[in-house]
PDB file of C-alpha atoms in Angstrom:
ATOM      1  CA  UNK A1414     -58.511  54.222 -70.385  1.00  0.00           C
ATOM      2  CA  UNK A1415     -58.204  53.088 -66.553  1.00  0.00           C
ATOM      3  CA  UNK A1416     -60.519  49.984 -67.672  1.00  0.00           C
ATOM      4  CA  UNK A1417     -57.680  49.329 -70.472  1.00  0.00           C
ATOM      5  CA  UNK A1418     -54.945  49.576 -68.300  1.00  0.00           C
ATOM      6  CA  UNK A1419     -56.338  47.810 -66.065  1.00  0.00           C
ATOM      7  CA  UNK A1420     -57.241  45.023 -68.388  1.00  0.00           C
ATOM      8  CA  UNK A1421     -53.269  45.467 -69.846  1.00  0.00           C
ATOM      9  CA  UNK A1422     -51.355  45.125 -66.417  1.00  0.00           C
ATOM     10  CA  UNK A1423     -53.833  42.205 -64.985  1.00  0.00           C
ATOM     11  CA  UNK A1424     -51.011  40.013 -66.572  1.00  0.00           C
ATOM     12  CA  UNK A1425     -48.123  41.890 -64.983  1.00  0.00           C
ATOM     13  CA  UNK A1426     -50.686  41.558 -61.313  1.00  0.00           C
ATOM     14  CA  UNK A1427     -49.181  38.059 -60.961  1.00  0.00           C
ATOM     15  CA  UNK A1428     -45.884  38.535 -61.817  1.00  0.00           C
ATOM     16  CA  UNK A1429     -45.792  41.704 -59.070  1.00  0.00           C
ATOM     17  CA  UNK A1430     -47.816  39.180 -56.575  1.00  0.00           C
ATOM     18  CA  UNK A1431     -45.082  36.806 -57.578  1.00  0.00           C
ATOM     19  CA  UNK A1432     -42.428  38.991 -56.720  1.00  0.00           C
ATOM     20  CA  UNK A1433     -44.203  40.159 -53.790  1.00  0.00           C
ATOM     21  CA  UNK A1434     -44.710  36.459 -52.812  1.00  0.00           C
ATOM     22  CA  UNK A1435     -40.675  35.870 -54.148  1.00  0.00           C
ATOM     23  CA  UNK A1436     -39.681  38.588 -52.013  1.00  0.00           C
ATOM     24  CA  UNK A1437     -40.310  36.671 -48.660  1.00  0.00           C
ATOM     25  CA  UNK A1438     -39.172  33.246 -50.460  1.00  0.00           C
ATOM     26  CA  UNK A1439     -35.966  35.766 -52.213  1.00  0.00           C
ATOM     27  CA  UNK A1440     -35.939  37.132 -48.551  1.00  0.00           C
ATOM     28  CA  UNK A1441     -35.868  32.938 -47.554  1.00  0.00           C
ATOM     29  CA  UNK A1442     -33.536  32.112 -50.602  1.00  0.00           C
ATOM     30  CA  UNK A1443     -31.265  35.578 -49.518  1.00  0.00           C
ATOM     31  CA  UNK A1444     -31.483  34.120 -45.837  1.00  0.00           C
ATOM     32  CA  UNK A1445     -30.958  30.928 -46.983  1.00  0.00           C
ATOM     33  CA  UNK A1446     -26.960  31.542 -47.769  1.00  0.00           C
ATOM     34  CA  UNK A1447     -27.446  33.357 -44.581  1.00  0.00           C
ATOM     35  CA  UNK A1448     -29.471  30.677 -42.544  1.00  0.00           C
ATOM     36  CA  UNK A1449     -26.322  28.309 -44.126  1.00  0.00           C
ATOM     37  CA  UNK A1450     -24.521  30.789 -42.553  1.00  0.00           C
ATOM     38  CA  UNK A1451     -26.020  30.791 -39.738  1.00  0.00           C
ATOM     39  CA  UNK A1452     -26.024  27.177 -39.456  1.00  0.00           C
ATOM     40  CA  UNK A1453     -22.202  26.881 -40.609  1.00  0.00           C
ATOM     41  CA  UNK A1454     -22.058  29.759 -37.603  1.00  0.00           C
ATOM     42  CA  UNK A1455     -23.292  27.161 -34.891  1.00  0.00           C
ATOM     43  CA  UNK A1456     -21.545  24.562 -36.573  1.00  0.00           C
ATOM     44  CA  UNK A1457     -18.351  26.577 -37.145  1.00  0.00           C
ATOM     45  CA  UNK A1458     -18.716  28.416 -33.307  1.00  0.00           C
ATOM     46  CA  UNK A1459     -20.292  26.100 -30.764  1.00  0.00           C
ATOM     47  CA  UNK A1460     -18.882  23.245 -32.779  1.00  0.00           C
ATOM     48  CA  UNK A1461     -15.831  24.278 -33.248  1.00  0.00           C
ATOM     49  CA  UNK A1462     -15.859  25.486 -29.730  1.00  0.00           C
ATOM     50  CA  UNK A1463     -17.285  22.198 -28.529  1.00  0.00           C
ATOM     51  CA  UNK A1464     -14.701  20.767 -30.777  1.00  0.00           C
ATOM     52  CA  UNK A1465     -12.030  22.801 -29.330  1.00  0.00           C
ATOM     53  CA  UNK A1466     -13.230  22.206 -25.819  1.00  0.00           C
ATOM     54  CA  UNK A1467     -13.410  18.555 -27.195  1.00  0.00           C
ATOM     55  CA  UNK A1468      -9.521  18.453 -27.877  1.00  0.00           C
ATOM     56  CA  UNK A1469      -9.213  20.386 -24.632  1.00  0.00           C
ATOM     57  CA  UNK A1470     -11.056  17.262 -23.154  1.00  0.00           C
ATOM     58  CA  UNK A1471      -9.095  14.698 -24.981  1.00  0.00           C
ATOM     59  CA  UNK A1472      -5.859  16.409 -24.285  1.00  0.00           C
ATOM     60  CA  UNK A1473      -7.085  16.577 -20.646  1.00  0.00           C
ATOM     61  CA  UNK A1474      -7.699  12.992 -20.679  1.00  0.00           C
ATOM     62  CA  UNK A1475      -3.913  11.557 -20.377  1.00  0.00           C
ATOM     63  CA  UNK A1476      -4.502  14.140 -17.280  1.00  0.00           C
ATOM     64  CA  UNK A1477      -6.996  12.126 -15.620  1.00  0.00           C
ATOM     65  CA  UNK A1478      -5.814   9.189 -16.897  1.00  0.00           C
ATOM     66  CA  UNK A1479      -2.757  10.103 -14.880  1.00  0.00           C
ATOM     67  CA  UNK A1480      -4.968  10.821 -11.902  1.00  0.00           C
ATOM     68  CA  UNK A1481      -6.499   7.589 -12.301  1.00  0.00           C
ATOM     69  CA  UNK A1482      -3.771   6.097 -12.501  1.00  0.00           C
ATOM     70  CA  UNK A1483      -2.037   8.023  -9.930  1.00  0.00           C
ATOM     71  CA  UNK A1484      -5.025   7.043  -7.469  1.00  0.00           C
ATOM     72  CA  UNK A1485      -5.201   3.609  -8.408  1.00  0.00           C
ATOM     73  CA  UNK A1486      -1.412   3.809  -7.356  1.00  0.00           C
ATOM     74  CA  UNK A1487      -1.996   4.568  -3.806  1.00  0.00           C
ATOM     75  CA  UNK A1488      -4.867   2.313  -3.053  1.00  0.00           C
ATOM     76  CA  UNK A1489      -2.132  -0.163  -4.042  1.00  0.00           C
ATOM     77  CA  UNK A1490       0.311   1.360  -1.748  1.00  0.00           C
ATOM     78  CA  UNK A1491      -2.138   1.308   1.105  1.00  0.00           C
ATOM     79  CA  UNK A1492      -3.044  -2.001   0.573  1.00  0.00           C
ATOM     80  CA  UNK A1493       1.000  -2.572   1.059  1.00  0.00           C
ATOM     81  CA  UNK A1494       1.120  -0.939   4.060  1.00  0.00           C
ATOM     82  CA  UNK A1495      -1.603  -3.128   5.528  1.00  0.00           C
ATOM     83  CA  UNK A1496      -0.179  -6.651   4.499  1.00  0.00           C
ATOM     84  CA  UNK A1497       3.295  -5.129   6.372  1.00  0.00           C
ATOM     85  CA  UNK A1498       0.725  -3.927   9.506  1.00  0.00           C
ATOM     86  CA  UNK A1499      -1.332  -7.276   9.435  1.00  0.00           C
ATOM     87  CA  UNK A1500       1.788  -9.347   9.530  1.00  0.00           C
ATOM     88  CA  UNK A1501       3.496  -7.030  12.020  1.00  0.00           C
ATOM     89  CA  UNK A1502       0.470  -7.801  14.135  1.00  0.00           C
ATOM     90  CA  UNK A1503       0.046 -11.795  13.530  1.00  0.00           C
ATOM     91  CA  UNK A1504       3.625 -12.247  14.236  1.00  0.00           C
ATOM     92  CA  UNK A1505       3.128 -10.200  17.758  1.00  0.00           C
ATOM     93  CA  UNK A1506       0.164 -11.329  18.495  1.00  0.00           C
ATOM     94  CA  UNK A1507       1.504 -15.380  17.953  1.00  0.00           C
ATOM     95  CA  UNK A1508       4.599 -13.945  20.584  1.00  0.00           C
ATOM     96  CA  UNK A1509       2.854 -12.504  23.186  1.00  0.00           C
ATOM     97  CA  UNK A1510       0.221 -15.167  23.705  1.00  0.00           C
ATOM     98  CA  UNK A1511       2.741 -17.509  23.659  1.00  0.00           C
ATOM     99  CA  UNK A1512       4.955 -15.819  26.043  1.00  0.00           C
ATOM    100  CA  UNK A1513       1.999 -15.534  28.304  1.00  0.00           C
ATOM    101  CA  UNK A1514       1.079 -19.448  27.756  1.00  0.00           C
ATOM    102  CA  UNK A1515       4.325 -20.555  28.799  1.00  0.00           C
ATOM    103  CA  UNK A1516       4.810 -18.044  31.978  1.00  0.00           C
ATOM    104  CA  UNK A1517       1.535 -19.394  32.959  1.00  0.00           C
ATOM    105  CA  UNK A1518       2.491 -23.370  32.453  1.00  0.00           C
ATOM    106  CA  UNK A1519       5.587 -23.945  31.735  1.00  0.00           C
ATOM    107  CA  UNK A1520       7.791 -21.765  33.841  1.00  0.00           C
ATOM    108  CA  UNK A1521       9.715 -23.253  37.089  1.00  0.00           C
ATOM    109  CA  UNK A1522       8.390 -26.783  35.676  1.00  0.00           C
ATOM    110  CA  UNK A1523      10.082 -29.540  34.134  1.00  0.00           C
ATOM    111  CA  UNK A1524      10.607 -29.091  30.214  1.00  0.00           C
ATOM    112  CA  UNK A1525       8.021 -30.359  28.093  1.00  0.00           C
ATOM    113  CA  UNK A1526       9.296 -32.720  25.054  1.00  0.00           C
ATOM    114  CA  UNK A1527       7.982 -32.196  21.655  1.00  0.00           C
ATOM    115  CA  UNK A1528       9.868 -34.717  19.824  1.00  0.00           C
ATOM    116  CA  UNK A1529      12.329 -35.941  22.121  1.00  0.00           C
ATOM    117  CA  UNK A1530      15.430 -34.539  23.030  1.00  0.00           C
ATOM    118  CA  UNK A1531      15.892 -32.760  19.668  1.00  0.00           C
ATOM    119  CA  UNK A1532      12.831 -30.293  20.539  1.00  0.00           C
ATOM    120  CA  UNK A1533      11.459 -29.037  23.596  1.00  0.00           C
ATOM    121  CA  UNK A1534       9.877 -26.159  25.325  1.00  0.00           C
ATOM    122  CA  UNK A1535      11.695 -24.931  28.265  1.00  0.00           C
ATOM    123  CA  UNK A1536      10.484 -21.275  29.771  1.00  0.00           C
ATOM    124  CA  UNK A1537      13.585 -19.361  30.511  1.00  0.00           C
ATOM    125  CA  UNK A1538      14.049 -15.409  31.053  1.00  0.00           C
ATOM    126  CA  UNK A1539      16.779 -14.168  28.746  1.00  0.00           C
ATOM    127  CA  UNK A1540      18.419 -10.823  29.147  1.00  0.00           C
ATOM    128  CA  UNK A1541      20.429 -10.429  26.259  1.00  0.00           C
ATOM    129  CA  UNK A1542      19.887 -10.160  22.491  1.00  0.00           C
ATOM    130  CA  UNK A1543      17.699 -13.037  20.569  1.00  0.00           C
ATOM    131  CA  UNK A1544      19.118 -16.780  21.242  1.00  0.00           C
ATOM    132  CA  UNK A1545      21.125 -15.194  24.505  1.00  0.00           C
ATOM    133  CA  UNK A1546      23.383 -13.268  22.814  1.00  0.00           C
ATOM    134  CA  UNK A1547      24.836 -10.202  24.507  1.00  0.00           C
ATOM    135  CA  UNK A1548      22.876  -9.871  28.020  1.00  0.00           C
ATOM    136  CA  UNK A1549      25.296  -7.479  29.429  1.00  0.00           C
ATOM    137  CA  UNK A1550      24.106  -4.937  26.202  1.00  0.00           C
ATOM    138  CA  UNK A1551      20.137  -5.109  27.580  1.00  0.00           C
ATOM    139  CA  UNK A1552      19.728  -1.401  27.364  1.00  0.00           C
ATOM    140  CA  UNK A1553      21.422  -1.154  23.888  1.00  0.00           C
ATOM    141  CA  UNK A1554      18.651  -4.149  22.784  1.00  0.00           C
ATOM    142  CA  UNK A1555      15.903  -2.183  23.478  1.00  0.00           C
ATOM    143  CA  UNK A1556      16.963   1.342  21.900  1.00  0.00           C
ATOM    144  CA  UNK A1557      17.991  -0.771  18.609  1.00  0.00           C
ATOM    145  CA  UNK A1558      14.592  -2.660  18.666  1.00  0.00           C
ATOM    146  CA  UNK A1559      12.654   0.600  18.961  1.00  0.00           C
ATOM    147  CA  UNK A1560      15.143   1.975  16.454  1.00  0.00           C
ATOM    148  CA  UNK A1561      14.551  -1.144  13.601  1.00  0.00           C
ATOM    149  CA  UNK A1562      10.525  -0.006  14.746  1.00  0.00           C
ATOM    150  CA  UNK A1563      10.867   3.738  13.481  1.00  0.00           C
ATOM    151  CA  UNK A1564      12.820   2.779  10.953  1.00  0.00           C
ATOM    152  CA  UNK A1565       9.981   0.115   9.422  1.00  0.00           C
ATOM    153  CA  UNK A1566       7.484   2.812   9.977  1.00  0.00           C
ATOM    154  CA  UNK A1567       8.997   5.176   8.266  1.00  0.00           C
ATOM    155  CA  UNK A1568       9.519   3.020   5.304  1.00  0.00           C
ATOM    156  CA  UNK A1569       6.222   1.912   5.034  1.00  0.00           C
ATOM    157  CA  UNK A1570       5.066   5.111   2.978  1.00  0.00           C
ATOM    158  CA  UNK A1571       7.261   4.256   0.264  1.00  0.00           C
ATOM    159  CA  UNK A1572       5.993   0.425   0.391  1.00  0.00           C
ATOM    160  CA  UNK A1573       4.927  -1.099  -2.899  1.00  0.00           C
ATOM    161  CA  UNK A1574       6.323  -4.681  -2.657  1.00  0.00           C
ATOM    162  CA  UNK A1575       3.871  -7.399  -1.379  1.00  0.00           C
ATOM    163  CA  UNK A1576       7.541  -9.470  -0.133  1.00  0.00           C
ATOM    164  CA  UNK A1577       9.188  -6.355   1.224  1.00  0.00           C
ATOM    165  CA  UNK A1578       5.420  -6.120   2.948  1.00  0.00           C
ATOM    166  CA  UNK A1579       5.660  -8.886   4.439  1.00  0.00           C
ATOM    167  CA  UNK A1580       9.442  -9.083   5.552  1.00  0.00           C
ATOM    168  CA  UNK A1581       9.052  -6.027   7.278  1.00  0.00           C
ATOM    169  CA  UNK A1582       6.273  -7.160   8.701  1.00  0.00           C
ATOM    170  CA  UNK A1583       7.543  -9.766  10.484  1.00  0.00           C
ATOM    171  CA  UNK A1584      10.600  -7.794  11.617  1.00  0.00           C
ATOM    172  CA  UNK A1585       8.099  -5.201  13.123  1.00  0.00           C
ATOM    173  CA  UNK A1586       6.279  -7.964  14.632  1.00  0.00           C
ATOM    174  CA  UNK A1587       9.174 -10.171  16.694  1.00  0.00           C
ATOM    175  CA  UNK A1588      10.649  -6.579  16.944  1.00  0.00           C
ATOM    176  CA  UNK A1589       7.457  -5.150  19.228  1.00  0.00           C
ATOM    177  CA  UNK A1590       7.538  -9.157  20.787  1.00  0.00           C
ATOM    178  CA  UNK A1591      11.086  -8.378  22.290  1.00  0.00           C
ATOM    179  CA  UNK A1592      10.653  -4.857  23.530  1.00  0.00           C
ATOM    180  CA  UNK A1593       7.230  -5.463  24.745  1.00  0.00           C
ATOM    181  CA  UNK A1594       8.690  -7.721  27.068  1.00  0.00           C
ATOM    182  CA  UNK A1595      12.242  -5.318  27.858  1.00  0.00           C
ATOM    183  CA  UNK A1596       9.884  -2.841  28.524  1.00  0.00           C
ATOM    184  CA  UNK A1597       7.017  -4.910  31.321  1.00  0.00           C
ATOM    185  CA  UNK A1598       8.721  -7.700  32.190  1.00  0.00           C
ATOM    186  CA  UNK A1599      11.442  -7.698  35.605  1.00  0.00           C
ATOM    187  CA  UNK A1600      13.880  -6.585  36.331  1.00  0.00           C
ATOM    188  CA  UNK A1601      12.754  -3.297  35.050  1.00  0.00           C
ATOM    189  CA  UNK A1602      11.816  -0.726  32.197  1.00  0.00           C
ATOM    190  CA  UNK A1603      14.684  -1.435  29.346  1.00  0.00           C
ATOM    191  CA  UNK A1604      15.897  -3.767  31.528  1.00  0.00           C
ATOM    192  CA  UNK A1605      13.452  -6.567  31.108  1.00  0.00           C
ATOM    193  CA  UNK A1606      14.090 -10.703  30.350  1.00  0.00           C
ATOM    194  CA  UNK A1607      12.829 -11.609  27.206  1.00  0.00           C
ATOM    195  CA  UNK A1608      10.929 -14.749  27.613  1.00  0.00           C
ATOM    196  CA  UNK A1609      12.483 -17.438  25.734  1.00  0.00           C
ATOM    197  CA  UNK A1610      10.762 -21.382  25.299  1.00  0.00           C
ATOM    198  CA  UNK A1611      11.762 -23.223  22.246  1.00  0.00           C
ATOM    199  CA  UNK A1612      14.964 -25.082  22.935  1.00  0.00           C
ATOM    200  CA  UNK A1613      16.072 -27.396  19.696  1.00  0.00           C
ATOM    201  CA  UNK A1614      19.125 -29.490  20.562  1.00  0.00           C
ATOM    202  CA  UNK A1615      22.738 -28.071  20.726  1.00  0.00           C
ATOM    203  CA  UNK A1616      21.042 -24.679  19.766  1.00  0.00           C
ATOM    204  CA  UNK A1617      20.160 -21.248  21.884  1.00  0.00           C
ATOM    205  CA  UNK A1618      16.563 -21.343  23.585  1.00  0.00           C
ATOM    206  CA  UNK A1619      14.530 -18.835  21.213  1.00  0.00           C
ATOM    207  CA  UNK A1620      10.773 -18.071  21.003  1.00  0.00           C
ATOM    208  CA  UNK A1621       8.496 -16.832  18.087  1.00  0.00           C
ATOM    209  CA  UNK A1622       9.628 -13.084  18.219  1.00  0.00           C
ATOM    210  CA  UNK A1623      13.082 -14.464  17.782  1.00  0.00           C
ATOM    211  CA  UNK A1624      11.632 -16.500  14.811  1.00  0.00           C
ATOM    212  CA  UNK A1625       9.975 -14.012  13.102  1.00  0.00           C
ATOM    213  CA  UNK A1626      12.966 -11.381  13.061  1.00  0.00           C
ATOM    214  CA  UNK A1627      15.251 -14.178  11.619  1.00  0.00           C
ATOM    215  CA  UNK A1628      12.703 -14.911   8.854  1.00  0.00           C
ATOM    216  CA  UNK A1629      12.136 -11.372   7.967  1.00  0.00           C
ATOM    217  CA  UNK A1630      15.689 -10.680   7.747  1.00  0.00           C
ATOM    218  CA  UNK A1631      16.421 -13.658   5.541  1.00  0.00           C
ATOM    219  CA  UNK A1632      13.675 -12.904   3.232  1.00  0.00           C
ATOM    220  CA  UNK A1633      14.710  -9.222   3.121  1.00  0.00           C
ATOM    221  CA  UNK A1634      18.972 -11.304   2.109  1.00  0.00           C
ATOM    222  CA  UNK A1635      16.879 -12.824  -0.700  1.00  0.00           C
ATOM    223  CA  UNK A1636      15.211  -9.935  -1.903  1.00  0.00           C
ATOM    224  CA  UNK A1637      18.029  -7.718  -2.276  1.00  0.00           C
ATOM    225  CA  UNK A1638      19.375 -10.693  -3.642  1.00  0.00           C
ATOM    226  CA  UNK A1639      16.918 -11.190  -6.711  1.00  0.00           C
ATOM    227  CA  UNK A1640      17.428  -6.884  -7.289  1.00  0.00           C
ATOM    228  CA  UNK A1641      13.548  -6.290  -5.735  1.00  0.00           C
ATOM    229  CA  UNK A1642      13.469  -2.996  -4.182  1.00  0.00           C
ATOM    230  CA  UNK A1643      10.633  -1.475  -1.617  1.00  0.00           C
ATOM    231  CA  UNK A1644       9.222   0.714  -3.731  1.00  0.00           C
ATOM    232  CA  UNK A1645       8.600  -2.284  -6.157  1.00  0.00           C
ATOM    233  CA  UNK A1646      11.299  -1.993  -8.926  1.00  0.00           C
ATOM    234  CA  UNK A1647      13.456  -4.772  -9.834  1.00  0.00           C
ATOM    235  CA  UNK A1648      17.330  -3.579 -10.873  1.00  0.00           C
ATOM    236  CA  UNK A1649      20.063  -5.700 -12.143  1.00  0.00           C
ATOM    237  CA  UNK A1650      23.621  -5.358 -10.858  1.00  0.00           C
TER     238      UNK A1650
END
């Protein structure tokens, strides 16, 4: 009887092996909607997190596009400042060597013609404002020049202009030229002569400081002129 029943469920030994060998693979094919669960879980969480942190990122990136753009901004303002800084110190440096040239040649000697009588250099000590205007306002001079000189540096932090740059520059520049020497040269501190050596004909003896001033204030006419502000925007009137 055991040998017949045996012999009768041998064919139902597979089936039972097969369901004991389906029950890992039903266990697999169970897990498998839950391992594409599992998988949509990554794919729905981290992704969608990573997603999500994604936008986040590509949201954020007008951000730093902004602060790229914000710091490629004031490199550019910097490098404004130093074209109005390295033309402030050309144009003083051009003035004071002069001045020191022609204190050291020219002065209490014959003038020196350049192209006749229409242009010569003549050393003279001038106490009053730039081509000899004024010399009974010497003090007042001086506290404007220094004045114009705060004024320029405070600008500069707003500087974005490459003209404005340089017009300001070159007021800086003659403006340091003619209170370097009101402030060293005789008769005294704010009282100094501002030495003066180009002499055209039927015009006021001037020198480079002098120049430069009138050349930064003309461009500075034409600027304002055209609707170019400091800061680099152009308006129109």
């Amino acid at each position: 009887m055991a040998e017949a029943e045996r012999i009768i469920g041998t064919p139902d030994t597979p089936d039972a092996a097969g369901a004991g060998r389906q029950r890992p693979g039903g266990n697999a094919g169970r897990g498998g909607p839950s391992g594409a669960e599992g998988a949509q879980a990554p794919a729905g969480g981290p992704g969608a997190d990573g997603t999500a942190a994604g936008a986040d990122g590509t949201s954020g990136t007008p951000s730093g596009a902004d602060g790229r753009a914000s710091a490629a901004e004031r490199p550019r303002g910097r490098r404004r400042i130093a074209v109005l800084f390295t033309v402030a110190a050309i144009a003083y440096a051009l003035d004071l060597a002069s001045k020191m040239l022609v204190v050291a040649k020219l002065e209490h000697r014959p003038p020196v013609q350049l192209i006749g009588d229409w242009l010569q250099l003549e050393a003279i000590r001038n106490a009053g404002a730039a081509f000899g205007f004024g010399e009974a306002f010497t003090v007042i001079f001086t506290v404007i020049a220094a004045a114009v000189i705060v004024v320029i540096t405070r600008l500069a932090r707003k500087l974005y202009s490459v003209p404005w740059a340089i017009a300001l520059g070159l007021l800086l520049g003659g403006a340091l030229g003619n209170l370097t020497d009101r402030l060293f040269r005789a008769p005294g501190v704010f009282e100094g002569a501002v030495v003066d050596f180009i002499s055209p004909k039927h015009f006021a003896v001037f020198n480079l400081a002098d120049s430069a001033i009138v050349c930064g204030g003309f461009l500075i006419v034409l600027l304002s002129f055209r609707g170019l502000d400091p800061d680099g925007t152009v308006h129109k009137d």
